[in-house]
XYZ file of C-alpha atoms in Angstrom:
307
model
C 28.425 58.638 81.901
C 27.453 60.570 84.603
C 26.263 63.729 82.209
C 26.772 65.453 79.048
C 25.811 68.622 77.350
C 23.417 71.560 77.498
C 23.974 75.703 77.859
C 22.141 78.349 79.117
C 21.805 79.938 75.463
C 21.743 76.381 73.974
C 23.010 76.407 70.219
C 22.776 73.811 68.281
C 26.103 72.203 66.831
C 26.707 70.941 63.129
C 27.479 67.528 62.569
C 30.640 67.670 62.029
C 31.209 70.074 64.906
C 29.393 68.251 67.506
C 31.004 64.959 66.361
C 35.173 67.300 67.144
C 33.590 68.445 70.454
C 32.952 64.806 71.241
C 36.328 63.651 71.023
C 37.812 66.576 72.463
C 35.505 67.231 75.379
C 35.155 63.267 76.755
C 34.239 62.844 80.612
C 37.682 63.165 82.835
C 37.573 59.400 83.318
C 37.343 58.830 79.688
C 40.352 61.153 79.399
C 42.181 59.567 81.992
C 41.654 56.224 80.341
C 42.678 56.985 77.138
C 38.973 55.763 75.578
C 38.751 57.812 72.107
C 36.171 58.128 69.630
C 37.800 56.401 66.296
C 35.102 57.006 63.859
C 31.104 58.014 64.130
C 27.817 59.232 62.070
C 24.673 60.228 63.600
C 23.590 58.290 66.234
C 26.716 55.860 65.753
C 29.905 55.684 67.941
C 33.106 53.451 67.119
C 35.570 54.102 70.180
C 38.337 51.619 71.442
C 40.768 51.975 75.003
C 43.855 50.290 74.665
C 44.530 47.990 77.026
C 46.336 48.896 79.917
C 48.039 46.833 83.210
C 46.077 48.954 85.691
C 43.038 47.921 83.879
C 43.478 44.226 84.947
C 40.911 42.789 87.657
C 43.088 39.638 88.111
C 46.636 39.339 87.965
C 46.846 35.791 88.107
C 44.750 35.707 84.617
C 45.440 39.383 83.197
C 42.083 39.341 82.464
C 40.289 43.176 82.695
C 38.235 43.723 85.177
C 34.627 43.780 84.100
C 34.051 47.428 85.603
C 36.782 48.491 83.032
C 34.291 47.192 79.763
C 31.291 48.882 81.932
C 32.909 52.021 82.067
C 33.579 52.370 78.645
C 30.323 51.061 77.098
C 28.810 53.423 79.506
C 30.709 56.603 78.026
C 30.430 54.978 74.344
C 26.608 54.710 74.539
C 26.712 58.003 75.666
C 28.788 59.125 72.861
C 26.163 57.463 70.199
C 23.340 59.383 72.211
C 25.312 62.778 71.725
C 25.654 61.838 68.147
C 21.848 61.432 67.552
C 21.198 65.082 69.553
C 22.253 68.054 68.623
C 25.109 69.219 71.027
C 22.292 71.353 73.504
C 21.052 69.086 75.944
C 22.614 66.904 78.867
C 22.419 63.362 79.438
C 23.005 61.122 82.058
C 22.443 57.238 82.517
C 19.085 55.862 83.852
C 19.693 52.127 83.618
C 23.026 50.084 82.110
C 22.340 46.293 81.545
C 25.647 44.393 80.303
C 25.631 40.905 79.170
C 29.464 39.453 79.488
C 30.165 37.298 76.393
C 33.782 36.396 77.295
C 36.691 37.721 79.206
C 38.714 39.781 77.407
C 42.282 38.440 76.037
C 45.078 40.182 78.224
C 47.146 42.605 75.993
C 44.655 43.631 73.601
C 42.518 46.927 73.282
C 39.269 46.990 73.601
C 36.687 48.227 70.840
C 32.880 49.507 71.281
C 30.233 50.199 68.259
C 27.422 51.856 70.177
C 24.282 52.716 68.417
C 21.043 55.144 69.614
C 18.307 54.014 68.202
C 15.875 55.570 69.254
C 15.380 59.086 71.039
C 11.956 60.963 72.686
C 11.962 63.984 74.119
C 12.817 62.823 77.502
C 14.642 59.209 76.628
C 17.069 57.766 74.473
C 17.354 53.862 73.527
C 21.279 53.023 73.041
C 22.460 49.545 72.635
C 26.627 48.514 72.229
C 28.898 45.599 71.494
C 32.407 45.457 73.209
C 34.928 43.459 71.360
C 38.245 43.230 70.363
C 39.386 41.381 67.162
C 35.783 41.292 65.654
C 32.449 42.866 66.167
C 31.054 39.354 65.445
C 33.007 37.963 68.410
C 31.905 39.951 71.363
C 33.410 40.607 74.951
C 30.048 42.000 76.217
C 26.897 43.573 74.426
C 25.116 46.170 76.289
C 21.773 48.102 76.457
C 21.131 51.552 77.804
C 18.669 54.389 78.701
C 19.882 57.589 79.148
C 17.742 61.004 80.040
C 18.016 63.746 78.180
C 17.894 67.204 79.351
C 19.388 65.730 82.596
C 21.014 69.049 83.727
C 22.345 72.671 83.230
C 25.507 71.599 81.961
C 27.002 71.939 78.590
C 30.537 70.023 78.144
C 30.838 70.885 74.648
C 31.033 74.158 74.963
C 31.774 74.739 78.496
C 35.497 74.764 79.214
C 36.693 71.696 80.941
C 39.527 70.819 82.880
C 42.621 71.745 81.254
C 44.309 68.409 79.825
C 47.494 68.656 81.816
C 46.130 68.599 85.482
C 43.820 65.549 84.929
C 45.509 63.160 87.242
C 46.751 59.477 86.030
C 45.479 56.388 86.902
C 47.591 53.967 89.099
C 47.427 51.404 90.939
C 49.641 51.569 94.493
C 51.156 48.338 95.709
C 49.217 46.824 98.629
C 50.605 43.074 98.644
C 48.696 42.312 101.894
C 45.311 44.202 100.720
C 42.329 42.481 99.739
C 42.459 43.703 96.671
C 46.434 42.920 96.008
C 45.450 40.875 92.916
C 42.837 43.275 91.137
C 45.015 46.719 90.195
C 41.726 48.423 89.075
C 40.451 48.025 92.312
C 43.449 49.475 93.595
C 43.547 52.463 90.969
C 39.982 53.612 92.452
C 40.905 53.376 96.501
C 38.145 50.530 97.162
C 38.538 49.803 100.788
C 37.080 47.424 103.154
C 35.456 48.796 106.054
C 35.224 47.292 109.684
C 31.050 46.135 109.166
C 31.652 44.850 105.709
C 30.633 47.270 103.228
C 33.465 48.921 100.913
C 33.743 52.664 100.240
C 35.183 54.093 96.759
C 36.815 57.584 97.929
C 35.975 60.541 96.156
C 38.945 61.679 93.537
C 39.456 64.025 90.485
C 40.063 60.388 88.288
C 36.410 58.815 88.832
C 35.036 62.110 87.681
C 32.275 62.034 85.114
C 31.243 65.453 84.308
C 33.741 68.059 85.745
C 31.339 71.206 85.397
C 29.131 69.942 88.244
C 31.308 67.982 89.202
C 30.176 64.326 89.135
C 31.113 60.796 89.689
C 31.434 58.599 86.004
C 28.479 56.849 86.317
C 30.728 53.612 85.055
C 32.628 54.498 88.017
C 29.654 53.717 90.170
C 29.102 50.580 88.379
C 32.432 49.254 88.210
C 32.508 49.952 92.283
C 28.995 48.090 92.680
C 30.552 45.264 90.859
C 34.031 44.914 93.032
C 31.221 44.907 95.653
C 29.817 41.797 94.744
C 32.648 40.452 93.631
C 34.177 40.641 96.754
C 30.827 40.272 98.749
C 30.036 36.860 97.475
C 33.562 35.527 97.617
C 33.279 36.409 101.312
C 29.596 35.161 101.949
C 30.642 32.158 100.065
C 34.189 31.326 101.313
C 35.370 30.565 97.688
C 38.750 31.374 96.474
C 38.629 31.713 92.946
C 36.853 34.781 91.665
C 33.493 34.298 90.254
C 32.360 34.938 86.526
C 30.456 38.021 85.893
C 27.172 36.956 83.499
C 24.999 40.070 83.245
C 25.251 43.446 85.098
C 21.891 45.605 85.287
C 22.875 48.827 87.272
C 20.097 51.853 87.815
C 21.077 55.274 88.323
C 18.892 56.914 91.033
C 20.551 59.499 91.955
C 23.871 61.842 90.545
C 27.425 60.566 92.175
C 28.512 63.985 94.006
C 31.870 64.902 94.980
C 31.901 63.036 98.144
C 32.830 58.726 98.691
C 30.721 56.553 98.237
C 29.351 53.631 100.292
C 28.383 50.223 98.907
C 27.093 46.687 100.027
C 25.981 43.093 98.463
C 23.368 40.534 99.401
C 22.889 37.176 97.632
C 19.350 37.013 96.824
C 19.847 33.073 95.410
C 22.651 30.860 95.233
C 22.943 27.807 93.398
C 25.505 25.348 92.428
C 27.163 27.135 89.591
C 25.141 30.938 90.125
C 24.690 33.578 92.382
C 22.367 36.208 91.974
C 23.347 39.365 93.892
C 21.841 42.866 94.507
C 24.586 45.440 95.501
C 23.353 49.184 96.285
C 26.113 52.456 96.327
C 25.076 55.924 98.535
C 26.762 58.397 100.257
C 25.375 60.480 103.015
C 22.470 58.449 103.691
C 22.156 54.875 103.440
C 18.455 55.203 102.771
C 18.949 57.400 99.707
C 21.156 55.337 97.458
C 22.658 56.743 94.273
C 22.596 53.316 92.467
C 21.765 49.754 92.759
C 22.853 46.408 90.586
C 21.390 43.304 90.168
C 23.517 40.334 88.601
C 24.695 37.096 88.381
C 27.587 35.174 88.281
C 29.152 31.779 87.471
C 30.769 30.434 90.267
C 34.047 27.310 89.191
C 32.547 24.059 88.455
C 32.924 21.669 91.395
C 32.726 18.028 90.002
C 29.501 16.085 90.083
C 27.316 19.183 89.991
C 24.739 20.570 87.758
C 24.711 24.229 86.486
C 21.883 25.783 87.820
């Protein structure tokens, strides 16, 4: 989430209220998606997305892309942290790390139980389990910091966007595209640029809070991850795309309205894994807004070792 609440005569919210102002007043991304909060109690978040086609980061498979399941544990944790404050100050993300369990089964929805367990004045501790059939059986687990009092805002009680001009999310056909086989690459307008890096255009559907405005911060990651993803395969000169393992992105800076710029390095490859470090910034290279460090699983090739 790229931020969340506070006022300039800050007034704190019942439970109950806070918890309808919540599901009424998600990020414009979250909107867009169609992620809703399902049930919660204080500090606790149970939200689910249902799956749709442009969500898929592989056609071949049907499999979601894995900047999909960040984006939404990203604005779930956030809704747990909301749930253990008391509807007056903002948050935004400091640091995201996802663990990916398994790929998620094509067709289903997608389910989050998010969980802040522990808030300071300054921090809050928020850890979350993607899933789909059972909690027990997990697509990804994640853990997250978020700061609070990030910002002048206050999206539950400001008035957002009204509902009917938030744009849609699709994906245009580009057969011949590098990204021709990943639709949520697509939906966002990741391009490839002539010296290799890729740049995620500014647009009202990657916006996170619409007050200020700013980018979703699981915008940010999901771009940093089609980075690498697309990075590696190139460095490499594999076809197939490579697993994603674990995701750690930190949030430096707030996403402004503007595009954003991204690049990858492999910092060590081995037979089965990579380990990457991708970085995102906009009007100055040397002040990035975020960078990611990862790994993932690259297909087997017989007679070697995992590393």
């Amino acid at each position: 989430m790229s931020s969340s609440s506070t006022s300039n005569s800050p007034a704190t919210l019942p439970f109950e209220e806070l918890a309808e102002a919540i599901k009424g007043r998600r990020s414009d991304y979250g909107h867009i998606s169609g992620l809703q909060l399902d049930r919660f109690a204080p500090a606790e978040a149970w939200s689910s997305l249902p799956y749709r086609p442009v969500f898929v980061g592989d056609t071949e498979t049907g499999v979601l892309h894995g900047g999909v399941v960040t984006a939404m544990l990203d604005e779930s944790c956030g809704m747990a942290v909301q749930l253990a404050l008391d509807g007056t100050s903002a948050i935004a993300t400091l640091d995201l790390r996802i663990d990916y369990q398994k790929p998620a089964t094509p067709g289903l929805d997608i389910k989050a139980h998010s969980v802040c367990y522990r808030t300071t004045r300054s921090i809050a501790f928020v850890r979350s389990t993607a899933y789909q059939e059972s909690e027990d059986d997990p697509v990804a687990t994640a853990t997250a910091c978020f700061m609070i009092g990030a910002n002048r805002t206050n999206m539950l009680a400001d008035r957002r966007m009204d509902a009917r001009s938030v744009p849609t999310l699709e994906a245009p056909d580009d057969p011949d595209g590098p990204f021709a086989s990943s639709p949520f690459a697509r939906a966002l307008g990741i391009r490839v640029n002539d010296d290799g890096t890729l740049t995620m255009p500014f647009s009202p559907q990657i916006i996170g809070n619409p007050i200020l405005p700013a980018i979703h911060g699981g915008m940010t990651g999901a771009f940093l991850e089609t980075t690498a993803i697309f990075g590696v395969r190139r460095e490499l000169g594999i076809a197939a795309l490579p697993k994603p393992i674990g995701l750690t992105v930190n949030y430096l800076r707030s996403g402004r309205a503007l595009d954003t710029f991204a690049n990858v390095s492999i910092v060590k490859q081995g037979r089965r894994i990579v380990a990457f470090e991708a970085r995102a910034w906009q009007d100055n290279a040397n002040k990035p807004i975020a960078s990611a460090f990862g790994h993932f699983m690259l297909r087997p090739t017989p007679g070697n070792d995992e590393e």
